[in-house]
Coordinates of C-alpha atoms and ligand atoms in Angstrom, one line a residue:
M1 CA 27.0 0.4 5.8
K2 CA 27.6 0.9 2.1
L3 CA 27.6 4.4 0.7
T4 CA 25.0 3.3 -1.9
D5 CA 22.6 2.4 1.1
L6 CA 23.0 5.9 2.4
R7 CA 22.3 7.4 -1.0
G8 CA 19.3 5.1 -1.3
I9 CA 18.0 6.5 2.0
L10 CA 18.7 10.1 1.1
Q11 CA 16.5 10.1 -2.0
Y12 CA 13.5 9.6 0.3
I13 CA 14.3 12.4 2.7
P14 CA 12.6 15.3 0.9
Q15 CA 9.3 13.5 0.5
F16 CA 9.3 12.3 4.2
R17 CA 10.5 15.5 5.9
E18 CA 8.0 16.7 8.5
K19 CA 5.5 14.0 7.5
I20 CA 3.8 11.8 10.1
F21 CA 4.4 8.0 10.3
I22 CA 2.3 5.9 12.7
L23 CA 4.0 2.9 14.0
A24 CA 1.5 0.4 15.3
M25 CA 3.3 -2.2 17.4
D26 CA 1.9 -5.5 18.5
G27 CA 2.6 -6.0 22.2
A28 CA 4.7 -9.1 21.4
I29 CA 7.2 -6.8 19.6
V30 CA 8.0 -4.8 22.8
T31 CA 9.3 -7.9 24.6
D32 CA 11.2 -9.2 21.5
D33 CA 15.0 -9.2 21.4
N34 CA 14.9 -6.8 18.4
F35 CA 13.0 -4.1 20.3
A36 CA 16.1 -2.1 21.2
T37 CA 17.1 -2.0 17.5
L38 CA 13.6 -0.9 16.5
M39 CA 13.8 2.0 19.0
L40 CA 17.2 2.9 17.4
D41 CA 15.4 2.9 14.0
V42 CA 12.8 5.2 15.4
A43 CA 15.6 7.6 16.5
L44 CA 16.9 7.5 13.0
L45 CA 13.5 8.4 11.5
W46 CA 13.1 11.2 14.0
S47 CA 16.6 12.5 13.2
L48 CA 15.5 12.8 9.6
N49 CA 12.6 15.0 10.7
I50 CA 10.0 12.3 10.3
R51 CA 7.4 12.7 13.0
V52 CA 6.7 9.4 14.5
V53 CA 3.7 8.4 16.7
L54 CA 3.7 5.1 18.4
V55 CA 0.6 3.0 19.0
H56 CA 0.8 -0.3 20.8
G57 CA -1.3 -3.4 21.5
A58 CA -1.1 -5.6 24.5
S59 CA -2.7 -9.0 23.7
A60 CA 0.5 -11.1 24.2
Q61 CA 1.1 -9.5 27.6
I62 CA -2.6 -9.9 28.6
R63 CA -2.4 -13.5 27.7
S64 CA 0.8 -14.1 29.8
L65 CA -0.6 -12.1 32.8
A66 CA -3.8 -14.2 32.6
E67 CA -1.8 -17.4 32.6
G68 CA 0.4 -16.3 35.5
Q69 CA -2.6 -15.2 37.6
Q70 CA -4.8 -18.0 36.3
V71 CA -7.5 -15.6 35.3
Q72 CA -9.9 -16.5 32.5
V73 CA -9.9 -13.6 30.0
S74 CA -13.0 -12.7 28.1
D75 CA -11.1 -11.2 25.1
L76 CA -7.5 -10.5 24.1
D77 CA -7.4 -7.8 21.4
G78 CA -10.2 -5.4 22.3
G79 CA -12.4 -6.7 19.6
G80 CA -14.7 -8.9 21.8
I81 CA -16.2 -8.6 25.2
T82 CA -14.0 -7.0 28.0
D83 CA -15.2 -8.0 31.5
A84 CA -13.9 -6.3 34.6
A85 CA -11.1 -8.8 35.2
T86 CA -9.9 -8.5 31.6
L87 CA -9.9 -4.8 31.8
D88 CA -7.8 -4.9 34.9
L89 CA -5.3 -7.1 33.2
A90 CA -5.4 -4.9 30.1
L91 CA -4.6 -1.8 32.3
T92 CA -1.6 -3.5 33.9
A93 CA -0.3 -4.9 30.6
A94 CA -0.8 -1.6 28.7
N95 CA 0.8 0.6 31.3
R96 CA 3.8 -1.7 31.6
L97 CA 4.2 -1.8 27.8
T98 CA 3.9 2.0 27.5
H99 CA 6.5 2.3 30.2
E100 CA 8.9 0.0 28.4
I101 CA 8.5 1.9 25.2
L102 CA 9.2 5.2 27.0
E103 CA 12.3 3.6 28.5
G104 CA 13.4 2.3 25.0
L105 CA 12.9 5.8 23.5
S106 CA 14.7 7.6 26.3
A107 CA 17.6 5.2 26.0
N108 CA 18.0 6.8 22.5
D109 CA 17.8 10.3 23.9
L110 CA 14.3 10.8 22.5
R111 CA 11.6 12.7 24.4
A112 CA 8.3 10.8 24.6
A113 CA 5.1 10.9 26.6
N114 CA 2.2 8.5 27.4
A115 CA -0.6 10.2 25.4
N116 CA -4.1 10.0 26.7
V117 CA -5.7 11.0 23.3
I118 CA -8.3 8.4 22.6
V119 CA -11.8 9.5 23.5
A120 CA -14.0 6.3 23.5
H121 CA -17.5 5.2 24.3
P122 CA -18.7 1.7 25.1
V123 CA -19.3 -0.5 22.1
G124 CA -22.5 -1.4 24.0
I125 CA -24.9 -4.2 23.3
L126 CA -24.4 -6.0 20.0
Q127 CA -26.9 -8.7 19.0
G128 CA -28.1 -8.9 22.6
V129 CA -24.6 -9.2 24.1
D130 CA -23.2 -6.5 26.3
H131 CA -19.6 -5.8 25.4
L132 CA -19.0 -4.2 28.9
F133 CA -15.6 -2.5 28.9
T134 CA -14.8 -2.8 25.2
G135 CA -14.7 0.7 23.7
K136 CA -15.0 2.2 20.3
V137 CA -12.8 5.2 19.3
E138 CA -15.0 8.2 19.2
R139 CA -12.5 10.9 18.7
V140 CA -8.7 11.4 18.7
D141 CA -7.3 14.4 20.6
V142 CA -5.5 15.7 17.5
D143 CA -4.6 19.1 19.1
L144 CA -2.7 17.3 22.0
L145 CA -0.9 15.0 19.5
N146 CA 0.1 17.9 17.3
S147 CA 1.4 20.0 20.2
L148 CA 3.5 17.1 21.5
L149 CA 4.9 16.6 18.0
A150 CA 5.6 20.3 17.6
Q151 CA 7.6 20.2 20.9
G152 CA 9.7 17.3 19.7
V153 CA 7.9 14.7 21.9
I154 CA 7.0 11.3 20.6
P155 CA 3.5 10.4 21.6
V156 CA 3.0 6.8 22.8
I157 CA -0.6 5.7 22.7
P158 CA -1.9 2.6 24.6
P159 CA -4.9 0.5 23.6
L160 CA -7.1 2.3 26.1
G161 CA -9.8 5.0 25.6
F162 CA -11.4 7.3 28.1
D163 CA -14.9 8.8 28.1
G164 CA -16.0 12.1 29.5
D165 CA -16.8 10.6 32.9
G166 CA -13.2 9.3 33.3
K167 CA -14.1 5.7 32.6
T168 CA -11.6 3.6 30.9
Y169 CA -12.3 1.2 28.0
R170 CA -10.2 -1.4 26.2
V171 CA -9.9 -0.5 22.5
N172 CA -8.4 -2.5 19.7
S173 CA -4.9 -1.1 18.9
D174 CA -5.3 -1.6 15.1
G175 CA -8.4 0.5 15.2
V176 CA -6.6 3.2 17.3
A177 CA -3.8 3.2 14.8
V178 CA -6.2 3.7 11.9
A179 CA -8.1 6.5 13.6
V180 CA -4.9 8.3 14.6
A181 CA -3.3 7.9 11.2
A182 CA -6.4 9.2 9.5
Q183 CA -6.9 12.2 11.8
L184 CA -3.3 13.2 11.8
K185 CA -3.1 12.8 8.0
A186 CA -0.2 10.4 8.3
I187 CA 1.6 9.4 5.1
K188 CA 2.4 6.0 6.4
L189 CA 0.8 3.5 8.8
I190 CA 3.2 0.7 9.7
F191 CA 1.9 -2.3 11.5
V192 CA 4.9 -3.9 13.3
T193 CA 4.1 -7.5 13.9
P194 CA 5.8 -10.8 14.7
K195 CA 4.9 -12.0 11.1
D196 CA 6.6 -11.3 7.8
G197 CA 3.7 -9.3 6.4
L198 CA 0.3 -10.2 4.9
I199 CA 0.5 -13.8 3.8
H200 CA -2.3 -15.1 1.6
K201 CA -2.5 -18.8 0.9
G202 CA 1.1 -19.2 2.1
E203 CA 2.5 -16.5 -0.2
L204 CA 3.7 -13.2 1.1
I205 CA 2.0 -10.2 -0.5
S206 CA 4.9 -7.8 -1.1
Q207 CA 2.9 -4.9 -2.7
M208 CA -0.8 -4.7 -3.5
L209 CA -3.4 -2.1 -4.4
V210 CA -5.9 -1.6 -1.6
S211 CA -8.8 -2.6 -3.8
E212 CA -7.2 -6.0 -4.3
V213 CA -6.6 -6.5 -0.6
S214 CA -10.2 -5.6 0.1
R215 CA -11.4 -8.1 -2.6
L216 CA -9.2 -10.8 -1.0
V217 CA -10.5 -10.0 2.5
Q218 CA -14.1 -10.2 1.4
Q219 CA -13.9 -13.2 -1.0
D220 CA -11.3 -15.3 0.7
P221 CA -10.6 -14.2 4.3
G222 CA -9.7 -17.9 5.1
G223 CA -6.6 -17.4 2.9
F224 CA -5.1 -15.1 5.5
E225 CA -3.7 -16.3 8.8
P226 CA -6.5 -15.6 11.4
E227 CA -4.5 -13.0 13.3
M228 CA -3.7 -11.1 10.1
V229 CA -7.3 -10.7 8.9
S230 CA -7.6 -7.8 11.3
K231 CA -4.4 -6.2 9.8
A232 CA -5.8 -6.6 6.3
Q233 CA -9.1 -5.1 7.3
H234 CA -7.6 -2.2 9.1
A235 CA -5.1 -1.5 6.3
T236 CA -8.1 -1.3 3.9
A237 CA -9.9 1.0 6.3
A238 CA -6.8 3.2 6.7
C239 CA -6.4 3.6 2.9
A240 CA -10.2 4.4 2.6
A241 CA -9.7 7.1 5.3
G242 CA -7.0 8.7 3.2
V243 CA -3.7 7.1 4.4
P244 CA -1.8 6.6 1.1
R245 CA 0.4 3.7 2.3
V246 CA 0.1 1.0 4.9
H247 CA 2.9 -1.4 5.6
V248 CA 2.8 -4.7 7.5
I249 CA 6.3 -5.7 8.6
N250 CA 8.1 -8.2 10.8
G251 CA 9.4 -6.2 13.8
T252 CA 11.6 -9.1 14.9
L253 CA 13.9 -8.7 11.9
D254 CA 16.9 -6.5 12.2
E255 CA 16.3 -4.4 9.0
G256 CA 12.5 -4.9 8.9
L257 CA 11.5 -1.2 9.5
L258 CA 14.3 0.7 7.7
G259 CA 14.3 -1.8 4.8
E260 CA 10.6 -1.3 4.3
V261 CA 10.6 2.5 4.6
F262 CA 13.6 3.2 2.5
S263 CA 13.3 0.8 -0.4
N264 CA 10.8 -0.1 -3.1
H265 CA 11.1 -3.8 -2.4
G266 CA 10.9 -4.0 1.4
L267 CA 10.7 -7.3 3.2
G268 CA 7.1 -6.9 4.3
T269 CA 3.8 -5.9 2.7
L270 CA 3.0 -2.5 1.2
I271 CA -0.7 -1.7 0.6
Y272 CA -1.3 1.4 -1.4
A273 CA -4.3 3.5 -2.1
N274 CA -5.8 5.4 -5.0
E275 CA -4.7 3.6 -8.1
Y276 CA -5.1 6.4 -10.6
E277 CA -2.9 8.6 -8.4
H278 CA -0.1 6.4 -9.6
I279 CA -0.7 7.0 -13.3
R280 CA 0.8 10.0 -14.9
S281 CA 1.6 11.3 -18.4
A282 CA 5.1 10.5 -19.6
K283 CA 7.6 13.3 -19.8
K284 CA 10.6 13.7 -22.1
K285 CA 12.9 12.5 -19.3
D286 CA 10.9 9.2 -19.1
V287 CA 11.7 8.0 -22.6
R288 CA 14.7 6.1 -21.5
A289 CA 12.8 4.6 -18.5
I290 CA 10.1 3.4 -20.9
Q291 CA 12.6 1.8 -23.1
L292 CA 14.3 0.1 -20.1
L293 CA 10.9 -1.0 -18.7
I294 CA 9.8 -2.7 -21.9
K295 CA 13.2 -4.1 -22.9
Q296 CA 12.5 -7.6 -21.7
A297 CA 9.1 -7.8 -23.4
V298 CA 10.7 -6.5 -26.6
E299 CA 13.4 -9.2 -26.4
A300 CA 10.6 -11.8 -25.9
D301 CA 8.8 -10.4 -29.0
E302 CA 5.8 -9.5 -26.8
L303 CA 6.1 -5.8 -27.6
L304 CA 7.3 -3.9 -30.6
K305 CA 10.7 -2.3 -30.3
R306 CA 10.4 1.5 -30.0
S307 CA 13.2 3.9 -30.7
K308 CA 13.8 7.0 -28.7
A309 CA 12.5 9.1 -31.7
M310 CA 9.4 6.9 -32.0
I311 CA 8.4 7.4 -28.3
E312 CA 9.3 11.1 -28.4
K313 CA 7.2 11.7 -31.5
S314 CA 4.0 10.6 -29.7
L315 CA 5.1 11.2 -26.1
G316 CA 1.7 12.6 -25.2
D317 CA 0.2 9.2 -25.8
Y318 CA 2.3 7.4 -23.1
F319 CA 1.4 7.0 -19.5
I320 CA 3.5 5.6 -16.6
F321 CA 2.4 3.8 -13.5
E322 CA 4.7 4.7 -10.6
I323 CA 5.2 3.3 -7.2
D324 CA 7.2 5.6 -4.9
K325 CA 8.4 7.5 -7.9
N326 CA 9.7 4.3 -9.7
P327 CA 8.0 3.5 -13.1
V328 CA 6.7 -0.1 -12.8
A329 CA 4.3 -0.2 -15.8
C330 CA 3.3 1.8 -18.8
V331 CA 0.7 2.0 -21.5
A332 CA 0.1 4.1 -24.6
L333 CA -3.1 5.3 -26.2
H334 CA -2.7 6.3 -29.8
T335 CA -5.6 8.1 -31.4
Y336 CA -7.2 8.1 -34.8
P337 CA -9.8 10.8 -34.5
E338 CA -11.0 10.5 -38.1
E339 CA -12.1 7.0 -37.5
N340 CA -13.1 7.7 -33.9
K341 CA -10.8 4.9 -32.8
G342 CA -8.0 4.6 -30.3
E343 CA -5.2 2.0 -30.1
L344 CA -4.1 0.6 -26.8
A345 CA -0.4 -0.2 -27.1
C346 CA 2.8 -0.7 -25.2
L347 CA 1.0 -2.2 -22.2
Y348 CA 3.7 -3.6 -19.9
V349 CA 3.8 -4.4 -16.2
S350 CA 7.3 -5.2 -14.8
S351 CA 7.6 -8.8 -13.6
S352 CA 8.0 -7.7 -10.0
H353 CA 4.6 -6.1 -10.0
E354 CA 2.6 -8.6 -12.1
N355 CA -0.7 -10.1 -11.0
Q356 CA -1.7 -7.2 -8.8
G357 CA -4.3 -5.8 -11.1
I358 CA -2.0 -3.0 -12.5
G359 CA -2.5 -4.2 -16.1
R360 CA -6.2 -4.1 -15.7
K361 CA -6.0 -0.6 -14.1
L362 CA -4.0 0.7 -17.1
I363 CA -6.5 -0.8 -19.5
Q364 CA -9.3 0.8 -17.6
F365 CA -7.5 4.1 -17.5
A366 CA -6.8 4.0 -21.3
E367 CA -10.5 3.2 -21.9
N368 CA -11.7 6.0 -19.7
R369 CA -9.3 8.4 -21.5
A370 CA -10.5 7.2 -24.9
R371 CA -14.1 7.8 -23.9
E372 CA -13.2 11.3 -22.6
L373 CA -11.7 12.0 -26.0
G374 CA -15.0 11.0 -27.6
L375 CA -13.6 7.8 -29.2
K376 CA -16.0 5.0 -30.0
E377 CA -13.8 2.0 -30.3
L378 CA -10.5 0.7 -28.9
V379 CA -8.3 -1.7 -30.9
L380 CA -5.0 -3.4 -30.0
L381 CA -2.5 -5.8 -31.5
S382 CA -1.1 -8.6 -29.4
T383 CA 1.1 -11.6 -30.1
Q384 CA 1.2 -13.3 -26.7
A385 CA -1.3 -11.6 -24.4
F386 CA -4.5 -11.8 -26.5
T387 CA -6.3 -14.1 -24.1
Y388 CA -5.5 -11.7 -21.3
F389 CA -7.2 -8.8 -23.1
Q390 CA -10.1 -11.1 -23.9
S391 CA -10.7 -12.5 -20.4
K392 CA -9.5 -9.6 -18.3
G393 CA -10.2 -6.6 -20.5
G394 CA -13.4 -7.6 -22.3
F395 CA -11.9 -7.3 -25.8
A396 CA -13.1 -9.5 -28.7
E397 CA -11.0 -10.9 -31.5
G398 CA -11.3 -8.8 -34.6
T399 CA -9.7 -8.6 -38.1
A400 CA -7.3 -6.2 -39.9
D401 CA -10.5 -4.4 -41.1
D402 CA -11.0 -3.1 -37.6
L403 CA -7.8 -1.1 -37.8
P404 CA -7.7 2.5 -39.0
P405 CA -6.3 2.5 -42.6
A406 CA -3.0 4.1 -41.6
R407 CA -2.5 1.5 -38.9
R408 CA -3.6 -1.3 -41.1
E409 CA -0.9 -0.5 -43.6
R410 CA 1.9 -0.6 -40.9
Y411 CA 0.4 -3.8 -39.5
E412 CA 0.5 -5.6 -42.8
Q413 CA 4.1 -4.4 -43.5
S414 CA 5.4 -5.5 -40.0
G415 CA 5.0 -9.2 -40.6
R416 CA 4.5 -9.7 -36.8
N417 CA 1.1 -11.4 -37.5
S418 CA -0.3 -10.1 -34.2
K419 CA -3.9 -10.8 -33.4
V420 CA -6.2 -7.8 -33.7
L421 CA -8.6 -7.2 -30.8
A422 CA -11.3 -4.7 -30.5
K423 CA -13.7 -3.3 -27.9
K424 CA -16.6 -0.9 -28.5
L425 CA -16.8 1.9 -26.0
G426 CA -20.2 2.4 -24.6
Ligands
LIG501 C1 0.0 -9.0 -19.9 C2 0.4 -8.0 -18.7 C3 0.2 -6.6 -19.2 C4 -0.6 -8.3 -17.5 O1 -0.3 -7.4 -16.5 P1 -0.7 -7.7 -14.9 O2 -0.7 -6.4 -14.2 O3 0.2 -8.8 -14.4 O4 -2.2 -8.3 -15.1 P2 -3.4 -8.2 -14.0 O5 -2.8 -8.2 -12.7 O6 -4.3 -7.1 -14.5 O7 -4.1 -9.6 -14.4 C5 -3.5 -10.8 -14.0 C6 -4.3 -11.9 -14.6 O8 -4.0 -12.0 -16.0 C7 -3.5 -13.3 -16.3 N1 -2.4 -13.0 -17.4 C8 -1.3 -12.4 -17.3 N2 -0.6 -12.4 -18.5 C9 -1.4 -13.1 -19.3 C10 -1.2 -13.5 -20.7 N3 -0.1 -13.2 -21.4 N4 -2.2 -14.2 -21.2 C11 -3.3 -14.6 -20.5 N5 -3.5 -14.2 -19.2 C12 -2.5 -13.5 -18.6 C13 -2.8 -13.7 -15.0 O9 -2.7 -15.1 -15.0 C14 -3.8 -13.3 -14.0 O10 -5.0 -14.1 -14.0 P3 -5.9 -14.3 -12.7 O11 -6.4 -12.9 -12.3 O12 -7.0 -15.1 -13.2 O13 -5.1 -14.9 -11.6 C15 1.8 -8.3 -18.3 O14 2.0 -9.6 -17.9 C16 2.9 -7.9 -19.3 O15 3.4 -6.8 -19.2 N6 3.2 -8.8 -20.2 C17 4.3 -8.6 -21.2 C18 3.9 -7.5 -22.2 C19 2.7 -7.8 -23.0 O16 2.4 -8.9 -23.5 N7 1.9 -6.7 -23.2 C20 0.7 -6.7 -24.0 C21 1.0 -6.3 -25.4 S1 0.0 -5.0 -26.0

């Protein structure tokens, strides 16, 4: 290991200390060659005072048990109908898997326990069809989970739920993971799968706002691989329930888990919630970061060069979009109160984060702020992105007359010949 890797990891420690991560493993991962490494990684997280809760599925094992015993299963993942024979296989598969996880954890000197914390009730009859032993998570026994964690015990949760009468139901493990993550106020839910992450139309999504994932799931579910639609839906549900970050990673890769948790550019998919939470006012220490961020666009003549003094002079106008404390985009809103106008400027999204709606979020943010300040119109100057502002931001082409006089003078002197765009704020 390089020292720089260690430093890279250490910078995350304060924000993760004593926080809860939910690791939701597909059953197929438990029997994979990389499982032992994954358990070692869990031990590393635990040693850094990160509280880990493991949830697991069992579909792959139910399928292989069914094939071995030549039983016809009614459903694999706890989303459809679970008949008595399938429940029987699910119990065998889930117990075996929980046991293997407990073995893997104790091999790393970790204390762990099979946690019976899912209170379920039957899904019941849906559109005339009785779903028999398929259950729905009604409640998570948070007290039991918290007391296990407080005693240094890693809870391992199978995809099974129990009702008050002691009856067992098969529940979907992704749904269990979301419920547990939400109720324990986990800061991360990590789906550990045999796939590289969420792939849409053949392309891996490396980071995306939850609202964009939700839009893709609703408008184009066929673009995802069938087995990943559930992950995308549950990731959306988790963010909606207050989990700030959901990851989908490939658990068969050596560095899949640590690479994702301790870097800004993991190998899998990061879905993050609450977009405005990522926008903050720039501070004096950000001036250099803004200059570095926009350097490429300045060189390409997309943005005006801004000196340190220029930015500092109107620092209060600048906003930064951060992901995991790294600035990935910025925008400025300069105000001309006498004319009741605002100028949107210095919009830049780093190339690694383009096409995820961040630009639109920043435009929306600047607009909202301009409205709050009582401004009636937003103007901007653009040399190469004017069609973007027209089609994605609702701006219309204007003329130099739309600019406040002080701004117009500088515009005419600059010789950049940018297009003027304007938008009335309702
Ligand atoms: C223009 C810019 C801010 C867009 O940011 P972004 O976060 O990638 O944009 P969004 O995710 O909100 O929107 C992406 C959409 O805009 C389109 N788009 C991106 N840049 C564009 C441009 N220069 N012209 C026209 N359309 C553009 C994309 O093709 C995509 O279209 P789709 O949704 O139909 O697939 C970013 O590319 C950038 O920083 N460019 C360089 C700096 C610049 O020109 N800034 C504006 C000067 S004030």
